[in-house]
PDB file of C-alpha atoms in Angstrom:
ATOM      1  CA  ASN A  23      23.314  31.865   9.249  1.00  0.00           C
ATOM      2  CA  PHE A  24      23.749  35.420   7.984  1.00  0.00           C
ATOM      3  CA  PRO A  25      24.129  38.456  10.218  1.00  0.00           C
ATOM      4  CA  PRO A  26      20.997  40.657  10.365  1.00  0.00           C
ATOM      5  CA  GLN A  27      22.404  43.305   8.004  1.00  0.00           C
ATOM      6  CA  LEU A  28      22.854  40.654   5.284  1.00  0.00           C
ATOM      7  CA  GLN A  29      19.419  39.048   5.621  1.00  0.00           C
ATOM      8  CA  LEU A  30      17.619  40.057   2.466  1.00  0.00           C
ATOM      9  CA  ASP A  31      14.039  39.678   1.282  1.00  0.00           C
ATOM     10  CA  ALA A  32      13.647  38.183  -2.157  1.00  0.00           C
ATOM     11  CA  GLN A  33       9.883  38.544  -2.427  1.00  0.00           C
ATOM     12  CA  ILE A  34       7.230  40.323  -0.428  1.00  0.00           C
ATOM     13  CA  PHE A  35       3.591  39.484  -1.038  1.00  0.00           C
ATOM     14  CA  ALA A  36       0.868  42.010  -0.317  1.00  0.00           C
ATOM     15  CA  LYS A  37      -2.733  40.853  -0.183  1.00  0.00           C
ATOM     16  CA  LEU A  38      -5.278  43.558  -0.813  1.00  0.00           C
ATOM     17  CA  LYS A  39      -8.351  43.981   1.320  1.00  0.00           C
ATOM     18  CA  SER A  40     -11.615  43.022  -0.300  1.00  0.00           C
ATOM     19  CA  GLY A  41     -13.030  45.841  -2.373  1.00  0.00           C
ATOM     20  CA  VAL A  42      -9.616  47.337  -3.193  1.00  0.00           C
ATOM     21  CA  SER A  43      -8.760  47.190  -6.883  1.00  0.00           C
ATOM     22  CA  VAL A  44      -5.347  46.280  -8.208  1.00  0.00           C
ATOM     23  CA  ALA A  45      -4.837  49.830  -9.492  1.00  0.00           C
ATOM     24  CA  GLN A  46      -5.628  51.308  -6.062  1.00  0.00           C
ATOM     25  CA  GLY A  47      -3.277  48.828  -4.398  1.00  0.00           C
ATOM     26  CA  ARG A  48      -0.543  49.632  -6.879  1.00  0.00           C
ATOM     27  CA  ASP A  49      -0.985  53.375  -6.236  1.00  0.00           C
ATOM     28  CA  ALA A  50      -0.688  52.775  -2.497  1.00  0.00           C
ATOM     29  CA  ILE A  51       2.380  50.512  -2.676  1.00  0.00           C
ATOM     30  CA  GLU A  52       4.385  52.276  -5.418  1.00  0.00           C
ATOM     31  CA  PRO A  53       5.633  55.101  -3.121  1.00  0.00           C
ATOM     32  CA  LEU A  54       7.035  52.456  -0.748  1.00  0.00           C
ATOM     33  CA  VAL A  55       8.904  50.705  -3.547  1.00  0.00           C
ATOM     34  CA  LYS A  56      10.129  53.822  -5.391  1.00  0.00           C
ATOM     35  CA  PRO A  57      13.235  54.491  -3.189  1.00  0.00           C
ATOM     36  CA  TYR A  58      14.651  51.067  -4.073  1.00  0.00           C
ATOM     37  CA  ALA A  59      16.075  50.987  -7.601  1.00  0.00           C
ATOM     38  CA  ASN A  60      16.117  47.220  -7.867  1.00  0.00           C
ATOM     39  CA  ALA A  61      12.563  46.652  -6.580  1.00  0.00           C
ATOM     40  CA  ASP A  62       9.780  45.684  -8.970  1.00  0.00           C
ATOM     41  CA  LEU A  63       6.074  45.978  -8.256  1.00  0.00           C
ATOM     42  CA  LYS A  64       4.081  43.378 -10.161  1.00  0.00           C
ATOM     43  CA  ASP A  65       0.541  42.129 -10.137  1.00  0.00           C
ATOM     44  CA  ASN A  66      -0.402  38.472 -10.582  1.00  0.00           C
ATOM     45  CA  ALA A  67      -0.505  38.619 -14.378  1.00  0.00           C
ATOM     46  CA  GLN A  68       2.938  40.220 -14.628  1.00  0.00           C
ATOM     47  CA  TYR A  69       4.410  37.742 -12.147  1.00  0.00           C
ATOM     48  CA  LYS A  70       2.933  34.795 -14.058  1.00  0.00           C
ATOM     49  CA  ALA A  71       4.278  36.191 -17.328  1.00  0.00           C
ATOM     50  CA  ASP A  72       7.776  36.475 -15.829  1.00  0.00           C
ATOM     51  CA  GLN A  73       7.624  32.905 -14.547  1.00  0.00           C
ATOM     52  CA  LYS A  74       6.386  31.686 -17.929  1.00  0.00           C
ATOM     53  CA  LYS A  75       9.264  33.505 -19.616  1.00  0.00           C
ATOM     54  CA  GLN A  76      11.784  31.714 -17.379  1.00  0.00           C
ATOM     55  CA  VAL A  77      10.222  28.313 -18.094  1.00  0.00           C
ATOM     56  CA  ASN A  78      10.292  29.056 -21.830  1.00  0.00           C
ATOM     57  CA  GLN A  79      13.995  29.943 -21.613  1.00  0.00           C
ATOM     58  CA  VAL A  80      14.736  26.571 -20.005  1.00  0.00           C
ATOM     59  CA  LEU A  81      12.606  24.864 -22.652  1.00  0.00           C
ATOM     60  CA  VAL A  82      14.571  26.564 -25.435  1.00  0.00           C
ATOM     61  CA  LEU A  83      17.802  25.381 -23.790  1.00  0.00           C
ATOM     62  CA  VAL A  84      16.482  21.807 -23.704  1.00  0.00           C
ATOM     63  CA  TYR A  85      15.512  22.045 -27.399  1.00  0.00           C
ATOM     64  CA  VAL A  86      18.975  23.331 -28.313  1.00  0.00           C
ATOM     65  CA  LEU A  87      20.629  20.495 -26.392  1.00  0.00           C
ATOM     66  CA  LEU A  88      18.310  17.994 -28.080  1.00  0.00           C
ATOM     67  CA  PHE A  89      19.211  19.440 -31.483  1.00  0.00           C
ATOM     68  CA  LEU A  90      22.920  19.132 -30.651  1.00  0.00           C
ATOM     69  CA  ALA A  91      22.388  15.512 -29.574  1.00  0.00           C
ATOM     70  CA  VAL A  92      20.716  14.757 -32.911  1.00  0.00           C
ATOM     71  CA  ILE A  93      23.615  16.371 -34.788  1.00  0.00           C
ATOM     72  CA  ILE A  94      26.127  14.325 -32.783  1.00  0.00           C
ATOM     73  CA  ALA A  95      24.152  11.142 -33.488  1.00  0.00           C
ATOM     74  CA  PHE A  96      24.092  11.986 -37.204  1.00  0.00           C
ATOM     75  CA  ILE A  97      27.858  12.541 -37.198  1.00  0.00           C
ATOM     76  CA  TRP A  98      28.313   9.237 -35.352  1.00  0.00           C
ATOM     77  CA  ILE A  99      26.248   7.352 -37.937  1.00  0.00           C
ATOM     78  CA  VAL A 100      28.090   8.965 -40.854  1.00  0.00           C
ATOM     79  CA  ASN A 101      31.445   8.214 -39.211  1.00  0.00           C
ATOM     80  CA  THR A 102      30.447   4.593 -38.585  1.00  0.00           C
ATOM     81  CA  MET A 103      29.339   4.129 -42.171  1.00  0.00           C
ATOM     82  CA  THR A 104      32.486   5.781 -43.514  1.00  0.00           C
ATOM     83  CA  LEU A 105      34.699   3.509 -41.445  1.00  0.00           C
ATOM     84  CA  SER A 106      32.602   0.506 -42.430  1.00  0.00           C
ATOM     85  CA  ILE A 107      33.094   1.257 -46.114  1.00  0.00           C
ATOM     86  CA  TYR A 108      36.782   2.123 -45.706  1.00  0.00           C
ATOM     87  CA  GLU A 109      37.505  -1.121 -43.831  1.00  0.00           C
ATOM     88  CA  ARG A 110      35.650  -3.186 -46.412  1.00  0.00           C
ATOM     89  CA  THR A 111      37.239  -1.826 -49.564  1.00  0.00           C
ATOM     90  CA  LYS A 112      38.568  -5.286 -50.441  1.00  0.00           C
ATOM     91  CA  GLU A 113      35.141  -6.870 -49.942  1.00  0.00           C
ATOM     92  CA  ILE A 114      33.483  -4.157 -52.031  1.00  0.00           C
ATOM     93  CA  GLY A 115      36.164  -4.678 -54.688  1.00  0.00           C
ATOM     94  CA  LEU A 116      35.448  -8.411 -54.644  1.00  0.00           C
ATOM     95  CA  LEU A 117      31.725  -7.744 -55.108  1.00  0.00           C
ATOM     96  CA  ARG A 118      32.541  -5.546 -58.084  1.00  0.00           C
ATOM     97  CA  ALA A 119      34.936  -8.193 -59.454  1.00  0.00           C
ATOM     98  CA  VAL A 120      32.306 -10.954 -59.380  1.00  0.00           C
ATOM     99  CA  GLY A 121      29.778  -8.841 -61.267  1.00  0.00           C
ATOM    100  CA  GLY A 122      28.193  -6.401 -58.842  1.00  0.00           C
ATOM    101  CA  SER A 123      27.438  -3.026 -60.377  1.00  0.00           C
ATOM    102  CA  ARG A 124      28.158   0.311 -58.736  1.00  0.00           C
ATOM    103  CA  ARG A 125      24.431   0.795 -58.295  1.00  0.00           C
ATOM    104  CA  GLN A 126      24.086  -2.545 -56.475  1.00  0.00           C
ATOM    105  CA  VAL A 127      26.990  -1.760 -54.132  1.00  0.00           C
ATOM    106  CA  ARG A 128      25.598   1.712 -53.379  1.00  0.00           C
ATOM    107  CA  SER A 129      22.188   0.199 -52.716  1.00  0.00           C
ATOM    108  CA  MET A 130      23.728  -2.368 -50.366  1.00  0.00           C
ATOM    109  CA  VAL A 131      25.532   0.382 -48.423  1.00  0.00           C
ATOM    110  CA  ARG A 132      22.345   2.482 -48.217  1.00  0.00           C
ATOM    111  CA  TRP A 133      20.305  -0.442 -46.897  1.00  0.00           C
ATOM    112  CA  GLU A 134      23.027  -1.156 -44.374  1.00  0.00           C
ATOM    113  CA  ALA A 135      22.774   2.466 -43.168  1.00  0.00           C
ATOM    114  CA  VAL A 136      18.986   2.143 -42.874  1.00  0.00           C
ATOM    115  CA  ILE A 137      19.322  -1.075 -40.869  1.00  0.00           C
ATOM    116  CA  ILE A 138      21.887   0.502 -38.519  1.00  0.00           C
ATOM    117  CA  ALA A 139      19.598   3.523 -38.038  1.00  0.00           C
ATOM    118  CA  LEU A 140      16.640   1.230 -37.312  1.00  0.00           C
ATOM    119  CA  PHE A 141      18.641  -0.763 -34.786  1.00  0.00           C
ATOM    120  CA  GLY A 142      19.382   2.501 -33.008  1.00  0.00           C
ATOM    121  CA  THR A 143      15.923   4.067 -33.351  1.00  0.00           C
ATOM    122  CA  LEU A 144      13.557   1.204 -32.562  1.00  0.00           C
ATOM    123  CA  PRO A 145      15.013   0.319 -29.132  1.00  0.00           C
ATOM    124  CA  GLY A 146      15.036   4.039 -28.289  1.00  0.00           C
ATOM    125  CA  ILE A 147      11.366   4.397 -29.200  1.00  0.00           C
ATOM    126  CA  ALA A 148      10.507   1.221 -27.260  1.00  0.00           C
ATOM    127  CA  LEU A 149      12.315   2.499 -24.151  1.00  0.00           C
ATOM    128  CA  ALA A 150      10.666   5.911 -24.440  1.00  0.00           C
ATOM    129  CA  LEU A 151       7.213   4.338 -24.748  1.00  0.00           C
ATOM    130  CA  PHE A 152       7.883   2.064 -21.775  1.00  0.00           C
ATOM    131  CA  PHE A 153       9.076   4.881 -19.525  1.00  0.00           C
ATOM    132  CA  GLY A 154       6.206   7.106 -20.687  1.00  0.00           C
ATOM    133  CA  TRP A 155       3.753   4.341 -19.834  1.00  0.00           C
ATOM    134  CA  ALA A 156       5.457   3.766 -16.473  1.00  0.00           C
ATOM    135  CA  VAL A 157       5.187   7.434 -15.543  1.00  0.00           C
ATOM    136  CA  VAL A 158       1.544   7.736 -16.608  1.00  0.00           C
ATOM    137  CA  ASP A 159       0.436   4.481 -14.969  1.00  0.00           C
ATOM    138  CA  ALA A 160       2.520   4.831 -11.814  1.00  0.00           C
ATOM    139  CA  PRO A 161       0.967   3.117  -8.804  1.00  0.00           C
ATOM    140  CA  PRO A 162      -1.257   5.501  -6.790  1.00  0.00           C
ATOM    141  CA  ALA A 163       0.866   4.968  -3.673  1.00  0.00           C
ATOM    142  CA  GLN A 164       3.811   6.548  -5.479  1.00  0.00           C
ATOM    143  CA  ALA A 165       1.982   9.357  -7.240  1.00  0.00           C
ATOM    144  CA  PHE A 166      -0.151  12.336  -6.413  1.00  0.00           C
ATOM    145  CA  THR A 167      -3.781  11.372  -6.786  1.00  0.00           C
ATOM    146  CA  LYS A 168      -5.398  14.335  -5.079  1.00  0.00           C
ATOM    147  CA  PHE A 169      -4.105  17.870  -4.942  1.00  0.00           C
ATOM    148  CA  PRO A 170      -5.041  20.308  -2.202  1.00  0.00           C
ATOM    149  CA  ALA A 171      -7.200  23.248  -3.170  1.00  0.00           C
ATOM    150  CA  ALA A 172      -4.962  26.115  -4.188  1.00  0.00           C
ATOM    151  CA  PRO A 173      -5.372  29.239  -2.087  1.00  0.00           C
ATOM    152  CA  ARG A 174      -6.455  32.353  -3.902  1.00  0.00           C
ATOM    153  CA  PRO A 175      -3.322  34.259  -4.926  1.00  0.00           C
ATOM    154  CA  PRO A 176      -2.806  37.763  -3.565  1.00  0.00           C
ATOM    155  CA  ALA A 177      -4.136  40.601  -5.664  1.00  0.00           C
ATOM    156  CA  VAL A 178      -0.837  42.507  -5.795  1.00  0.00           C
ATOM    157  CA  LEU A 179       2.647  41.094  -5.644  1.00  0.00           C
ATOM    158  CA  VAL A 180       5.686  43.110  -4.662  1.00  0.00           C
ATOM    159  CA  VAL A 181       8.954  41.524  -5.681  1.00  0.00           C
ATOM    160  CA  ILE A 182      11.888  43.113  -3.894  1.00  0.00           C
ATOM    161  CA  THR A 183      15.345  41.717  -4.487  1.00  0.00           C
ATOM    162  CA  GLY A 184      18.521  42.526  -2.627  1.00  0.00           C
ATOM    163  CA  LEU A 185      17.065  44.793   0.042  1.00  0.00           C
ATOM    164  CA  PRO A 186      17.656  44.730   3.799  1.00  0.00           C
ATOM    165  CA  THR A 187      14.908  43.186   5.864  1.00  0.00           C
ATOM    166  CA  LEU A 188      12.114  45.722   6.298  1.00  0.00           C
ATOM    167  CA  VAL A 189      10.565  44.078   9.343  1.00  0.00           C
ATOM    168  CA  SER A 190      12.578  43.735  12.523  1.00  0.00           C
TER     169      SER A 190
END
């Protein structure tokens, strides 16, 4: 839907003839790429490394978001326990009045926090195990059971971004 002058190539793949080394192919293609400042000439290893770097960046983002979720959950648990203790000051006072020591009351509050954490953690682990099992043991009709043979990748890869179409 773009006019011809705005149709841009994002990637151009060049497959070398048999017997041509990557270095020879690079020497032959570099003069074609040199006039374009934003063009990169990469071989398979460099291209794979760039793709791996992008995947790792997304993975780091997921880890950061997971860490933030854990912090929020921790704050939620602390807030819940604080409100629980604040709302039960009369009950805690009654326990102390009938002979409960500070140590016993603290122990009761700690065990209550452990029980609340377990009630949150155990169902989460059970759900995660169930969904993990469901994904691994998915019925064959709904999953890939056989992958096609991957074609041999080209020996040299030219990645050109933001350039006018070179072939009319």
